[in-house]
Short mmCIF file of C-alpha atoms in Angstrom, two decimals:
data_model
loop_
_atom_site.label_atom_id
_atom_site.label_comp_id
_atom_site.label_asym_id
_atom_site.label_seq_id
_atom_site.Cartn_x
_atom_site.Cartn_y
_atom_site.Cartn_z
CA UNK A 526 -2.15 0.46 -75.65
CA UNK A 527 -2.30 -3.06 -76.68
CA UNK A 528 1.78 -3.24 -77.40
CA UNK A 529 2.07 -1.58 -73.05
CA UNK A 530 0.12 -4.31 -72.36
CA UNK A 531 1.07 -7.11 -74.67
CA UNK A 532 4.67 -6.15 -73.10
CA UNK A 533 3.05 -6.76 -69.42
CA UNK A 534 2.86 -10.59 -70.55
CA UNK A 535 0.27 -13.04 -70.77
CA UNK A 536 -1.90 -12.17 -67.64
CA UNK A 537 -2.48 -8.58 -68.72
CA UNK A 538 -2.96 -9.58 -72.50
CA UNK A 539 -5.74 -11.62 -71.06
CA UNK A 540 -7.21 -8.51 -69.11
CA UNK A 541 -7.23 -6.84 -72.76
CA UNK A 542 -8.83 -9.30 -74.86
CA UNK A 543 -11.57 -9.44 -71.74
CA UNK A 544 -11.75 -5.47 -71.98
CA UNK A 545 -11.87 -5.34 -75.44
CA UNK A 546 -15.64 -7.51 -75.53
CA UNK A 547 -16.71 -4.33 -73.16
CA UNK A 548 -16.99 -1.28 -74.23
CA UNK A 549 -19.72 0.08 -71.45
CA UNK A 550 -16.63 -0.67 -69.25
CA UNK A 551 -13.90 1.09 -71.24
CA UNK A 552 -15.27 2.69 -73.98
CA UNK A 553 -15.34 2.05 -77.50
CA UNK A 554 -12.26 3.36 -78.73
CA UNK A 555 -10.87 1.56 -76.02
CA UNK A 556 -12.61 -1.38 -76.92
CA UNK A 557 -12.01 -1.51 -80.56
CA UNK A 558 -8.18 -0.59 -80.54
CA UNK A 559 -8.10 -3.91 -78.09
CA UNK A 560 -9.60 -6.66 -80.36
CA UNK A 561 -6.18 -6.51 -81.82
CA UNK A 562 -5.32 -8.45 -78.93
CA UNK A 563 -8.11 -11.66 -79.85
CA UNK A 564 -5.68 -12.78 -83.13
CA UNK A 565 -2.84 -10.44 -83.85
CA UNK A 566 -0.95 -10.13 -80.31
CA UNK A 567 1.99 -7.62 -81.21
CA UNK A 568 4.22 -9.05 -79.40
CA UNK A 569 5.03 -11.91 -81.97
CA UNK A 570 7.98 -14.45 -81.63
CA UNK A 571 9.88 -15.00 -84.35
CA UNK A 572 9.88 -17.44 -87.22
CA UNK A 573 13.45 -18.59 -86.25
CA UNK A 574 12.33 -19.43 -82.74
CA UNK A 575 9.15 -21.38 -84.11
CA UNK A 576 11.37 -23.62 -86.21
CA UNK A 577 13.63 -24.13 -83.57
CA UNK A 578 10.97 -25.80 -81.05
CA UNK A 579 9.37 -27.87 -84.27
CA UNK A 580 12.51 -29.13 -84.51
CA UNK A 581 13.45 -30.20 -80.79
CA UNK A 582 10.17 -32.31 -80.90
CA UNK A 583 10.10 -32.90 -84.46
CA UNK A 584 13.49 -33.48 -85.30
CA UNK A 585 15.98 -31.56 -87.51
CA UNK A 586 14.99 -33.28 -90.91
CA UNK A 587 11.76 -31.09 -92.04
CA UNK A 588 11.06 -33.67 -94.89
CA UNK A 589 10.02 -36.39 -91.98
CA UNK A 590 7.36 -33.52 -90.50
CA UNK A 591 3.96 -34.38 -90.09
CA UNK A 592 3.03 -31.06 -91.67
CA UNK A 593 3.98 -29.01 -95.23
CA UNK A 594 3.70 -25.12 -94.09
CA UNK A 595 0.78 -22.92 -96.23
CA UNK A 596 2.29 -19.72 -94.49
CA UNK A 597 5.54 -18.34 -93.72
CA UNK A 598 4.32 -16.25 -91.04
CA UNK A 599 1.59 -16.59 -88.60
CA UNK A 600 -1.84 -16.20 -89.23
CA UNK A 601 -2.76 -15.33 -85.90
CA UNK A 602 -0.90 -14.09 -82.95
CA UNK A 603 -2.05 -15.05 -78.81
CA UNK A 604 -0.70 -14.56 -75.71
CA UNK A 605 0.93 -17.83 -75.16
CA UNK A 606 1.42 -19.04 -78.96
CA UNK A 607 0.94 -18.31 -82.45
CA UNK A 608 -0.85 -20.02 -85.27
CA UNK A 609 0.88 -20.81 -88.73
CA UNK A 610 -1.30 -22.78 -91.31
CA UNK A 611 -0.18 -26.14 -92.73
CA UNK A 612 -1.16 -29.29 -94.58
CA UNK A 613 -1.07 -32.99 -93.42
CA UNK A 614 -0.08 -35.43 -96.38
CA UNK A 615 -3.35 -36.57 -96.25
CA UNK A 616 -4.36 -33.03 -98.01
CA UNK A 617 -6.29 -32.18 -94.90
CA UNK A 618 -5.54 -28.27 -93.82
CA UNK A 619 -4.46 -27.66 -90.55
CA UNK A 620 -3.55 -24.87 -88.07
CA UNK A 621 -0.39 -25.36 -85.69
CA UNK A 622 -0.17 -23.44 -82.37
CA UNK A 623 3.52 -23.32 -81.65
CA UNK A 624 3.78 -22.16 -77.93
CA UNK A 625 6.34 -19.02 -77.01
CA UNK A 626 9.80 -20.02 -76.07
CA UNK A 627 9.46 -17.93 -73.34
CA UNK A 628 6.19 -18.47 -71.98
CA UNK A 629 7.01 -20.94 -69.13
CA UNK A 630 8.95 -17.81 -67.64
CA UNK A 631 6.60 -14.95 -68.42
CA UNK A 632 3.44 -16.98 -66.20
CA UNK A 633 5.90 -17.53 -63.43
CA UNK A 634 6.99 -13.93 -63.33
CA UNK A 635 3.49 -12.61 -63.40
CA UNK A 636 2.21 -15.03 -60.87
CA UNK A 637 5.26 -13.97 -58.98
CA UNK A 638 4.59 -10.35 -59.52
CA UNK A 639 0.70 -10.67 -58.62
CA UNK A 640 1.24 -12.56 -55.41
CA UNK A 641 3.61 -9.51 -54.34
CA UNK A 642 1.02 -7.48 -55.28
CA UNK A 643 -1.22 -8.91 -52.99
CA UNK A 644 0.88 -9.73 -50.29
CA UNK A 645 1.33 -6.03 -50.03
CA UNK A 646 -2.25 -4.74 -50.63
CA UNK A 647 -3.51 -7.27 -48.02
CA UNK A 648 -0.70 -5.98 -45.32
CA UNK A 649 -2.30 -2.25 -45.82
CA UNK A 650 -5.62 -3.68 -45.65
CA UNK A 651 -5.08 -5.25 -42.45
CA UNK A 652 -3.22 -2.18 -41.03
CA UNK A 653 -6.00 0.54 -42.35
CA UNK A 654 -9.13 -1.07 -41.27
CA UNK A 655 -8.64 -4.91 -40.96
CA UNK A 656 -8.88 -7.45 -43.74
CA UNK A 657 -10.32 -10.87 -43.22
CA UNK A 658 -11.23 -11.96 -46.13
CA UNK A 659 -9.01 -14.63 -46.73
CA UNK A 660 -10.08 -16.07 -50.24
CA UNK A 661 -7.97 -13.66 -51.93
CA UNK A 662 -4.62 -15.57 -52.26
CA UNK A 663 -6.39 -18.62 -53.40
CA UNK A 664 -8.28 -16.72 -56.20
CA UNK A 665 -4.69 -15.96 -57.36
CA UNK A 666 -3.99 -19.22 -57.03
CA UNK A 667 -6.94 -20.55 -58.81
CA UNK A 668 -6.30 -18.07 -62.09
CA UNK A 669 -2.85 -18.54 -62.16
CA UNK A 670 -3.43 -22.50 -62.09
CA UNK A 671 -5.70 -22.10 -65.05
CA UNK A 672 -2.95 -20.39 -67.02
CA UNK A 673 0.10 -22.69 -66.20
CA UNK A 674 -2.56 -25.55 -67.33
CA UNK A 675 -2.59 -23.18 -71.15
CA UNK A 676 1.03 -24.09 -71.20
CA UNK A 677 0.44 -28.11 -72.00
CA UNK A 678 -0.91 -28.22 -75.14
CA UNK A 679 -1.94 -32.15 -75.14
CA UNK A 680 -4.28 -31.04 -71.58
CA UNK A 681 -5.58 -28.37 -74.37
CA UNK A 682 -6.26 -31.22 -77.01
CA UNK A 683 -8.06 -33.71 -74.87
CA UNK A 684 -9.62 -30.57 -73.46
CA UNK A 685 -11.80 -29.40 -76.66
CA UNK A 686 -12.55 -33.23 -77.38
CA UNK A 687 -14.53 -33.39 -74.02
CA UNK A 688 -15.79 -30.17 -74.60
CA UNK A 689 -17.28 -30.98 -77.99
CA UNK A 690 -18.57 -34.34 -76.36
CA UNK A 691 -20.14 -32.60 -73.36
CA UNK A 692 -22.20 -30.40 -75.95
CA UNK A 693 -22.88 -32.88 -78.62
CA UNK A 694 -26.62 -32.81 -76.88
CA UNK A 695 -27.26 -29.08 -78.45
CA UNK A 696 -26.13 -30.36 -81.75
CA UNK A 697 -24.55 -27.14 -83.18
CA UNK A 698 -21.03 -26.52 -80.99
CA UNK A 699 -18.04 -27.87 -82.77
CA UNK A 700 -14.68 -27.61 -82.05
CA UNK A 701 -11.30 -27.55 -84.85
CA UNK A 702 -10.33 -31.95 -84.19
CA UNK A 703 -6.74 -31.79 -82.55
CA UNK A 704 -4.15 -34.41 -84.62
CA UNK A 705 -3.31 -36.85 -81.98
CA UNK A 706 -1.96 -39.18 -83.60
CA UNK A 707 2.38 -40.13 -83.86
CA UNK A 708 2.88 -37.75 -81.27
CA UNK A 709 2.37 -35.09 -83.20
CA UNK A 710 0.86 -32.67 -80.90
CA UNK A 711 2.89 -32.17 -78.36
CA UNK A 712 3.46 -29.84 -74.44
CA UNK A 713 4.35 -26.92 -76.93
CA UNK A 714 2.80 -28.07 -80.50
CA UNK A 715 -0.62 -28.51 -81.13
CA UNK A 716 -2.43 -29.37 -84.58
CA UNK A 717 -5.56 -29.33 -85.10
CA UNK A 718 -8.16 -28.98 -88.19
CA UNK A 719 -8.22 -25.81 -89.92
CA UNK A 720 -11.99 -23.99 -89.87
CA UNK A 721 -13.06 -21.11 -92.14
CA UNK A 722 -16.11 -20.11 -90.29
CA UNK A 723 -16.38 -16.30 -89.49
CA UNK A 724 -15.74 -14.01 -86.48
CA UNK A 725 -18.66 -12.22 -85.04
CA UNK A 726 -17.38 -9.07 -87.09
CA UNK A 727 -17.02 -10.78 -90.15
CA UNK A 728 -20.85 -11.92 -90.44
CA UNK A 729 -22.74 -10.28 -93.31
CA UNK A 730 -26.09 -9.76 -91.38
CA UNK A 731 -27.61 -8.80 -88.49
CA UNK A 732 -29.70 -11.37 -88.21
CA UNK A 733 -26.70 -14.05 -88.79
CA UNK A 734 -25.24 -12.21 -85.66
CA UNK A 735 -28.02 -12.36 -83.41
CA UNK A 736 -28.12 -16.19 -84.20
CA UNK A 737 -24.49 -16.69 -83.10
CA UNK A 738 -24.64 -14.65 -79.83
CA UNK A 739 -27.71 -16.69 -79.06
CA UNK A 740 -25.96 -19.89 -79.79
CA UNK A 741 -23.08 -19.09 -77.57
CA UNK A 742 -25.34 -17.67 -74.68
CA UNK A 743 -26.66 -21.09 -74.83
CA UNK A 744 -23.55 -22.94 -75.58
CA UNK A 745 -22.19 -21.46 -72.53
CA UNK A 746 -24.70 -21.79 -70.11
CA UNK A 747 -25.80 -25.22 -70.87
CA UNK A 748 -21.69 -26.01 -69.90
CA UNK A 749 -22.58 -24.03 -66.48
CA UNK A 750 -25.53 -25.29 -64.93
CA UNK A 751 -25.47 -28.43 -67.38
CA UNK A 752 -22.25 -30.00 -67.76
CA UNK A 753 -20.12 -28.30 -65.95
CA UNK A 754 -17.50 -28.29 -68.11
CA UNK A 755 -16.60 -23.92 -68.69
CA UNK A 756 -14.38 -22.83 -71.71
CA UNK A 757 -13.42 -19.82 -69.91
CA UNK A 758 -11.77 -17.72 -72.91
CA UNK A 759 -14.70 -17.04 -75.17
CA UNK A 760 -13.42 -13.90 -76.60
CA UNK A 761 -14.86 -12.98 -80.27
CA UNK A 762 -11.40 -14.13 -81.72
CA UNK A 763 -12.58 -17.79 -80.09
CA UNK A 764 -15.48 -17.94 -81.17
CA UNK A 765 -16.37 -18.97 -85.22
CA UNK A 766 -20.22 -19.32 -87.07
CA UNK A 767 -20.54 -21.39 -89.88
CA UNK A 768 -23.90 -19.72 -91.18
CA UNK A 769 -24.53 -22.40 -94.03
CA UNK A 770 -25.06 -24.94 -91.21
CA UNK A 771 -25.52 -22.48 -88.33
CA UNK A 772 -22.50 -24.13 -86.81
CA UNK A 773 -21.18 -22.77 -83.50
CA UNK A 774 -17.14 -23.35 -83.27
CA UNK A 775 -15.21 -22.64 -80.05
CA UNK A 776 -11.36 -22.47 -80.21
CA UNK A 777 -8.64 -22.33 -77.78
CA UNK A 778 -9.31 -24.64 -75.12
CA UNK A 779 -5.88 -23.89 -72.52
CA UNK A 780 -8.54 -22.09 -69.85
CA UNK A 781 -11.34 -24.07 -68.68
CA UNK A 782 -12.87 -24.80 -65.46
CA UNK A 783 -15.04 -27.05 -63.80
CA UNK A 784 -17.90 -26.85 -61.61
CA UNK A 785 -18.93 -28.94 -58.71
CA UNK A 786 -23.18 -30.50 -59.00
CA UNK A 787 -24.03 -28.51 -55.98
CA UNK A 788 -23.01 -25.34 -57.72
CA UNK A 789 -24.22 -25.68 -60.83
CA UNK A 790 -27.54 -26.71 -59.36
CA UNK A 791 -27.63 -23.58 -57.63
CA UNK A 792 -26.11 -21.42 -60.26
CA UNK A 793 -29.49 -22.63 -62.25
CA UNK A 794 -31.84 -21.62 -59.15
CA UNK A 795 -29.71 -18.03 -58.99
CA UNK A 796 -30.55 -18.12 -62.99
CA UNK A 797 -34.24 -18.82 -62.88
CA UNK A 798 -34.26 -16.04 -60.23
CA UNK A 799 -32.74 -13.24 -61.58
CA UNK A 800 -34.84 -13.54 -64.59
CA UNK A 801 -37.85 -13.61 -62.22
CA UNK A 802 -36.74 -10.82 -60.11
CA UNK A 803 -36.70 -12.82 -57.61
CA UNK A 804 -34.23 -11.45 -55.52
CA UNK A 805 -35.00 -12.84 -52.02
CA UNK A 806 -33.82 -16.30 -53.62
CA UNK A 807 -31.28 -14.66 -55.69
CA UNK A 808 -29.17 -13.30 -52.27
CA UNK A 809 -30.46 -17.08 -50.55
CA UNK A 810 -28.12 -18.73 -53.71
CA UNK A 811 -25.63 -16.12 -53.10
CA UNK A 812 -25.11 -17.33 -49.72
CA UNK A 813 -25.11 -20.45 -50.67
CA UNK A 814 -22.41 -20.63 -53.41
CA UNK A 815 -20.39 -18.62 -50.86
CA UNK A 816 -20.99 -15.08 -52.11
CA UNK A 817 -21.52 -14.07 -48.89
CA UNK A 818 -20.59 -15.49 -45.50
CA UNK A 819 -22.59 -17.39 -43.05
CA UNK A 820 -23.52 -15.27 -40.81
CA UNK A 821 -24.28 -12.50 -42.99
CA UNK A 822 -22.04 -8.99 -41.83
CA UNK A 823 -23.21 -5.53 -42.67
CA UNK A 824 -21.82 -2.00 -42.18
CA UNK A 825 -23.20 1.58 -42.21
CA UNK A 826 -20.66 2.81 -44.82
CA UNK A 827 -17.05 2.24 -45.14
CA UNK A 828 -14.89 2.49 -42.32
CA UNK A 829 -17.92 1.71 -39.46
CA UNK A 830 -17.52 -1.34 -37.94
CA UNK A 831 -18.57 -4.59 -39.37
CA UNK A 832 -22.64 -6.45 -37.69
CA UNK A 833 -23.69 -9.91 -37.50
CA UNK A 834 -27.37 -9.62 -38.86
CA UNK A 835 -29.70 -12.30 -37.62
CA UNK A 836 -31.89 -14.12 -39.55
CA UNK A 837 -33.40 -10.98 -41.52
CA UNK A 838 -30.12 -10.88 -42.79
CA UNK A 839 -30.13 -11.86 -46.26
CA UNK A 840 -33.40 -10.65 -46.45
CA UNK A 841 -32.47 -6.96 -46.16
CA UNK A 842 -29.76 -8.07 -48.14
CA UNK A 843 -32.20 -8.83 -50.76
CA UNK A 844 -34.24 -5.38 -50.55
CA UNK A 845 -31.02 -3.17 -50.88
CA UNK A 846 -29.98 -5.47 -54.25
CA UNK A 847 -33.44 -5.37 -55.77
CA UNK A 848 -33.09 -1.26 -54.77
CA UNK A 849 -29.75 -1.08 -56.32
CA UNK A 850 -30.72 -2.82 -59.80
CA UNK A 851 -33.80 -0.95 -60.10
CA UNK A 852 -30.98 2.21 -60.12
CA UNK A 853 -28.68 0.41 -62.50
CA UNK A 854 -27.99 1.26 -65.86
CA UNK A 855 -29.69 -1.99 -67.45
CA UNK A 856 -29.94 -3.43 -64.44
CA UNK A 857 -33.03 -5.64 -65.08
CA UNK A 858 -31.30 -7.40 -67.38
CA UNK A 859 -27.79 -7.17 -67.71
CA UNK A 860 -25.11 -9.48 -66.14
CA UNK A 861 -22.27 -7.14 -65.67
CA UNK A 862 -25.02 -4.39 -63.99
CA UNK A 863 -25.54 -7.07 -61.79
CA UNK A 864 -21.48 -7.75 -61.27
CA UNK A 865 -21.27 -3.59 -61.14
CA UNK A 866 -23.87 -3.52 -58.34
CA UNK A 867 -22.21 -6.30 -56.20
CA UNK A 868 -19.41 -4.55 -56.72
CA UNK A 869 -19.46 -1.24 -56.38
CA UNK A 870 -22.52 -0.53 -53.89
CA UNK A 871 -23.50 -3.50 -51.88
CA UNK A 872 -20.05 -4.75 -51.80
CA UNK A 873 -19.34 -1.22 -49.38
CA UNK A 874 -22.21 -2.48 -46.86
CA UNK A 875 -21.85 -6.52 -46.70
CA UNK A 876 -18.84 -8.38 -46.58
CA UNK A 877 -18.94 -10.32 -50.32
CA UNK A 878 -16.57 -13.07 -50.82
CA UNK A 879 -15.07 -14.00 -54.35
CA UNK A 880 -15.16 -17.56 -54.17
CA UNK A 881 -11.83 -18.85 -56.26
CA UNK A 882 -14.26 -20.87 -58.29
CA UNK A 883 -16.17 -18.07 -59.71
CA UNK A 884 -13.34 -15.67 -60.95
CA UNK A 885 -12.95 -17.64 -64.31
CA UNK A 886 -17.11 -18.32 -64.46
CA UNK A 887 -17.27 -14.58 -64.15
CA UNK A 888 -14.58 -14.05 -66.90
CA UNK A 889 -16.52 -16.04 -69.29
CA UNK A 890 -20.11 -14.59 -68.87
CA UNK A 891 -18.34 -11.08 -68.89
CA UNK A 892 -17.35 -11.69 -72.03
CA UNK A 893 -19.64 -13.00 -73.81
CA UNK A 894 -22.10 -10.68 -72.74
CA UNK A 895 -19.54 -7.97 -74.47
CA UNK A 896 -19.90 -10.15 -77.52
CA UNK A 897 -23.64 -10.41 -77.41
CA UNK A 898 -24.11 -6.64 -77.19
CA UNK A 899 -22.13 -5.83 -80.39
CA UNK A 900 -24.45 -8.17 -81.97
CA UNK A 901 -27.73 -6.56 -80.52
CA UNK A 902 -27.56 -3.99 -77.78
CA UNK A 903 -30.92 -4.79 -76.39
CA UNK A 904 -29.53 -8.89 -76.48
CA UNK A 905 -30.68 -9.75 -72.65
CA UNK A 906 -28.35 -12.43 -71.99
#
């Protein structure tokens, strides 16, 4: 499984490592065979090409390198680079992400394959039953503009210092310091500190895990409806705890996102809300963030034709989701019931909209709530 879709390129080794946090989605077995994905991609490059590109930017005489090599092969294995472990001459351990020769090509040919994709599924749409919703090839847009961002790795340095400044406030989020200076990072070499803190599987306790997923549910929100600066990969491979200090460390910082005052504002009401139960606020955010359109449409069942409600609208809109999560499997509490139910029921009845904002948002608290169950399954993120 993870080889199929490791050969599928980047995108879909991105849809694994997402899948592999959530196991009520996929399974377990599923679920476990696909953490393989977080550090140990197997779809490696080889050592040959990796000293090839540290030579084009380095140059061709290895004793002028900025960095003595700890290990001859990679420590860790991603879908646009791998990780080898070094030492600066100032003794200081470092890891160096050298970026896949051919990465540049496989984005382009999955965006190109994606947008196809769509182009096609819309053209049915709009010949079975009429499609309008036309947010769709922006969304595409929007994800595959995060990922051709992951292919500069000085935007990814610069990225995890303002990400580590934006949280200095909580006082436990750290992030590995990049190694800026000569020009030795570079587009498709990055060095940055080495850290030895500990996966989420690798924690001794219980009680140390609980501590981390609670530290990165608040890590992450405080970046939503705070700062509004999203690192939008947290997978358990990205994520290390330093229990000695009870240090949170995020790594990888190619995907991020950023989200507008307005938003995050509401994004805060829409929090306060669902933890209330208040759902006649929740589906008034909803609207707002552009969830669902203005005026609000409504159908029978699939197939009927599509009503303007008045302005009872998002009202009713607000019975049928408190119905629905009442039915849910963990649906009082549990972000991806709540994504399910959107989804899957009301989605049939009211024309939803996926604003090309929110797909990476969504990515991120889909994930870590996979992360914060195998710490405690009754964690309510």
């Amino acid at each position: 499984l993870c080889s199929r879709l490791s050969a599928l390129g980047p995108v879909a080794t991105k849809v694994g490592q997402t899948l592999s946090q959530r196991p009520d989605m996929v399974g377990e077995e599923a679920a476990e065979a696909l953490q393989s994905l977080q550090s140990q991609n197997t779809q490696r490059f080889s050592n040959a090409d990796a000293l090839h590109l540290l030579e084009k930017d380095w140059g061709k005489d290895r004793s002028l390198w900025p960095v003595r090599f700890l290990s001859i092969e990679p420590v860790a294995v991603a879908s646009l680079g791998q990780v080898y472990k070094g030492e600066l001459e100032d003794g200081r351990q470092v890891a160096v992400k050298i970026q896949r020769p051919d990465a540049l090509k496989s984005c382009a040919l999955d965006f190109a394959c994606f947008a196809l994709a769509l182009a096609a599924l819309e053209a049915y749409w709009r010949w079975k039953n009429g499609f309008d919703n036309g947010d769709l090839s922006q969304v595409v847009d929007m994800v595959a503009q995060g990922i051709f961002q992951e292919l500069d790795y000085r935007l990814e340095a610069q990225n995890a210092i303002e990400f580590e400044s934006s949280l200095n406030f909580l006082g436990f989020v750290s992030v590995p310091k990049p190694i800026l200076e000569d020009n030795t990072t570079t587009r498709q070499i990055l060095i940055t500190e080495w850290c030895d803190g500990k996966r989420l599987d690798e924690l001794d306790s219980a009680a140390e895990k609980r501590a981390m997923a609670r530290r990165a549910v608040t890590a992450c929100t405080a970046s939503l409806v705070l700062t509004g600066f999203n690192h939008c990969d947290p997978h358990q491979g990205n994520i290390l705890y330093i229990p000695q200090n009870k240090e949170l460390v995020f790594l990888d910082f190619g995907l991020v996102s950023r989200v507008d005052p307005y938003v995050m504002e509401q994004f805060a009401t829409g929090i306060r809300a669902c933890v209330a139960g208040d759902y006649d606020t929740l589906a008034s955010v909803f609207q707002s963030v552009g969830f669902l359109g203005t005026p609000l449409q409504y159908r029978e069942h699939v197939g009927a034709k599509w009503q303007i409600l008045g302005r009872d609208g998002v009202k009713q809109f607000a019975t049928d989701l408190r119905r629905a999560m009442a039915r849910a499997d963990g649906g009082t509490q549990r972000f991806g019931a709540l994504a399910n139910v959107l989804g899957r029921d009301l989605g049939k009845q009211y024309k939803m909209f996926t604003p090309p904002y929110c797909i990476l948002l969504t990515r991120t608290f889909l994930t870590l709530e996979g992360i914060c169950a195998r710490a405690d399954p009754d964690f309510n993120i």
